[in-house]
Amino acid sequence: HNIEVAGLDHGAQPFPIATRVGPLVCTSAIHGRDRETSVFDSDPVAQIRVVFSNLEAVMHACGGTLDDIALCLVSLNSMEHRVALNTVWIEVFPDEQSRPSRNTHQRELTAPLICQVVATAFIAGD
């Protein structure tokens, strides 16, 4: 079942922002474009905060929360942004005993993207 969030999409690409099959949720790449203004902030911390705000919106649309995420695969356009990522990561997942697993790597992202996240979640009880 495809998940849609207003203001968050991949344009004309033929796939959804996320899919839920039973309790399993898999996202496609969640980017840092503001859902209301369609703007990408050039500040790495600000853009990464929007990435996780968008991810949270996807999780809510699935009937879950960020606490349901088991794994985040993070792409950065430069590993120089890892400090910014870690700053936001700790804000978003403050309890070090219940953070999701994470794999971070550098790859070419189309400007103005600084970061994107692919997440896997399990929403029990639905």
Coordinates of C-alpha atoms in Angstrom, one line a residue:
H1 CA 0.0 0.0 0.0
N2 CA 1.5 3.2 -1.1
I3 CA 1.9 6.1 1.3
E4 CA 1.5 9.7 0.3
V5 CA 2.4 12.9 2.2
A6 CA 1.2 16.3 0.9
G7 CA 4.2 18.3 -0.4
L8 CA 6.5 15.3 -0.4
D9 CA 7.1 13.3 -3.6
H10 CA 9.6 12.4 -6.2
G11 CA 7.9 14.4 -9.0
A12 CA 7.2 12.3 -12.1
Q13 CA 9.2 9.3 -10.8
P14 CA 7.0 6.1 -10.9
F15 CA 7.3 5.1 -7.2
P16 CA 5.8 6.3 -3.9
I17 CA 7.5 8.1 -1.1
A18 CA 6.9 4.9 1.0
T19 CA 5.1 1.6 1.0
R20 CA 3.5 -0.3 3.8
V21 CA 3.0 -4.1 3.7
G22 CA 1.4 -5.3 6.9
P23 CA 3.6 -4.0 9.8
L24 CA 6.6 -3.3 7.5
V25 CA 7.3 0.2 6.1
C26 CA 10.0 0.9 3.6
T27 CA 10.6 4.4 2.4
S28 CA 12.2 5.6 -0.8
A29 CA 14.7 8.4 -0.5
I30 CA 13.4 11.1 1.9
H31 CA 14.8 14.4 0.9
G32 CA 15.1 17.8 2.7
R33 CA 12.7 19.9 0.5
D34 CA 10.4 21.9 2.8
R35 CA 6.8 20.5 2.3
E36 CA 5.2 23.9 2.4
T37 CA 7.7 26.1 0.5
S38 CA 9.3 23.5 -1.8
V39 CA 12.7 25.1 -0.9
F40 CA 15.9 23.3 0.1
D41 CA 17.8 25.1 2.8
S42 CA 21.5 25.5 1.9
D43 CA 22.5 25.2 5.6
P44 CA 23.4 21.5 6.2
V45 CA 21.9 21.3 9.7
A46 CA 18.7 23.1 8.6
Q47 CA 18.3 20.8 5.5
I48 CA 19.0 17.7 7.5
R49 CA 16.4 18.7 10.1
V50 CA 13.8 19.0 7.3
V51 CA 14.8 15.5 6.1
F52 CA 13.9 14.0 9.4
S53 CA 10.8 16.2 9.7
N54 CA 9.7 14.7 6.3
L55 CA 10.6 11.2 7.5
E56 CA 8.5 11.8 10.6
A57 CA 5.5 13.0 8.4
V58 CA 5.9 9.7 6.4
M59 CA 5.9 7.7 9.6
H60 CA 2.7 9.5 10.8
A61 CA 1.0 8.8 7.5
C62 CA 1.8 5.1 8.0
G63 CA 0.3 5.2 11.5
G64 CA 3.6 5.1 13.2
T65 CA 6.3 7.3 14.7
L66 CA 10.1 7.7 14.5
D67 CA 10.3 5.2 17.3
D68 CA 9.1 2.5 14.9
I69 CA 12.2 2.9 12.6
A70 CA 14.7 0.1 12.8
L71 CA 17.2 1.2 10.2
C72 CA 18.2 4.4 8.4
L73 CA 20.4 4.4 5.3
V74 CA 21.8 7.9 5.1
S75 CA 23.4 9.4 1.9
L76 CA 25.4 12.6 2.3
N77 CA 26.8 14.6 -0.7
S78 CA 30.0 15.1 1.5
M79 CA 31.2 13.4 4.6
E80 CA 31.9 16.9 5.9
H81 CA 28.2 17.0 6.7
R82 CA 28.5 14.0 9.1
V83 CA 28.9 16.4 12.1
A84 CA 25.6 18.1 11.1
L85 CA 24.0 14.8 10.6
N86 CA 25.1 13.6 14.1
T87 CA 23.8 16.9 15.6
V88 CA 20.3 16.3 14.1
W89 CA 20.4 12.6 14.8
I90 CA 20.8 13.2 18.5
E91 CA 18.0 15.8 18.5
V92 CA 15.7 13.4 16.6
F93 CA 16.7 10.2 18.6
P94 CA 17.7 11.6 22.0
D95 CA 17.6 8.2 23.8
E96 CA 20.8 6.5 23.0
Q97 CA 19.3 3.2 24.2
S98 CA 16.5 3.2 21.5
R99 CA 18.0 4.8 18.4
P100 CA 17.7 3.0 15.1
S101 CA 20.6 1.4 13.3
R102 CA 22.3 3.7 10.8
N103 CA 24.5 3.3 7.8
T104 CA 26.0 6.6 6.4
H105 CA 27.8 6.9 3.1
Q106 CA 28.8 9.6 0.7
R107 CA 27.5 9.6 -2.8
E108 CA 26.7 12.1 -5.5
L109 CA 23.4 13.8 -4.9
T110 CA 21.7 16.2 -7.3
A111 CA 22.1 19.8 -6.1
P112 CA 20.7 21.2 -3.9
L113 CA 20.5 17.9 -2.0
I114 CA 22.8 17.6 1.0
C115 CA 21.3 14.5 2.6
Q116 CA 18.6 11.9 2.0
V117 CA 17.4 9.0 4.1
V118 CA 15.9 5.6 3.3
A119 CA 14.2 4.0 6.3
T120 CA 12.8 0.6 7.3
A121 CA 10.3 0.5 10.1
F122 CA 8.0 -2.0 11.8
I123 CA 4.7 -0.8 13.1
A124 CA 3.2 -3.4 15.4
G125 CA -0.4 -3.7 16.5
D126 CA -2.2 -2.5 13.4

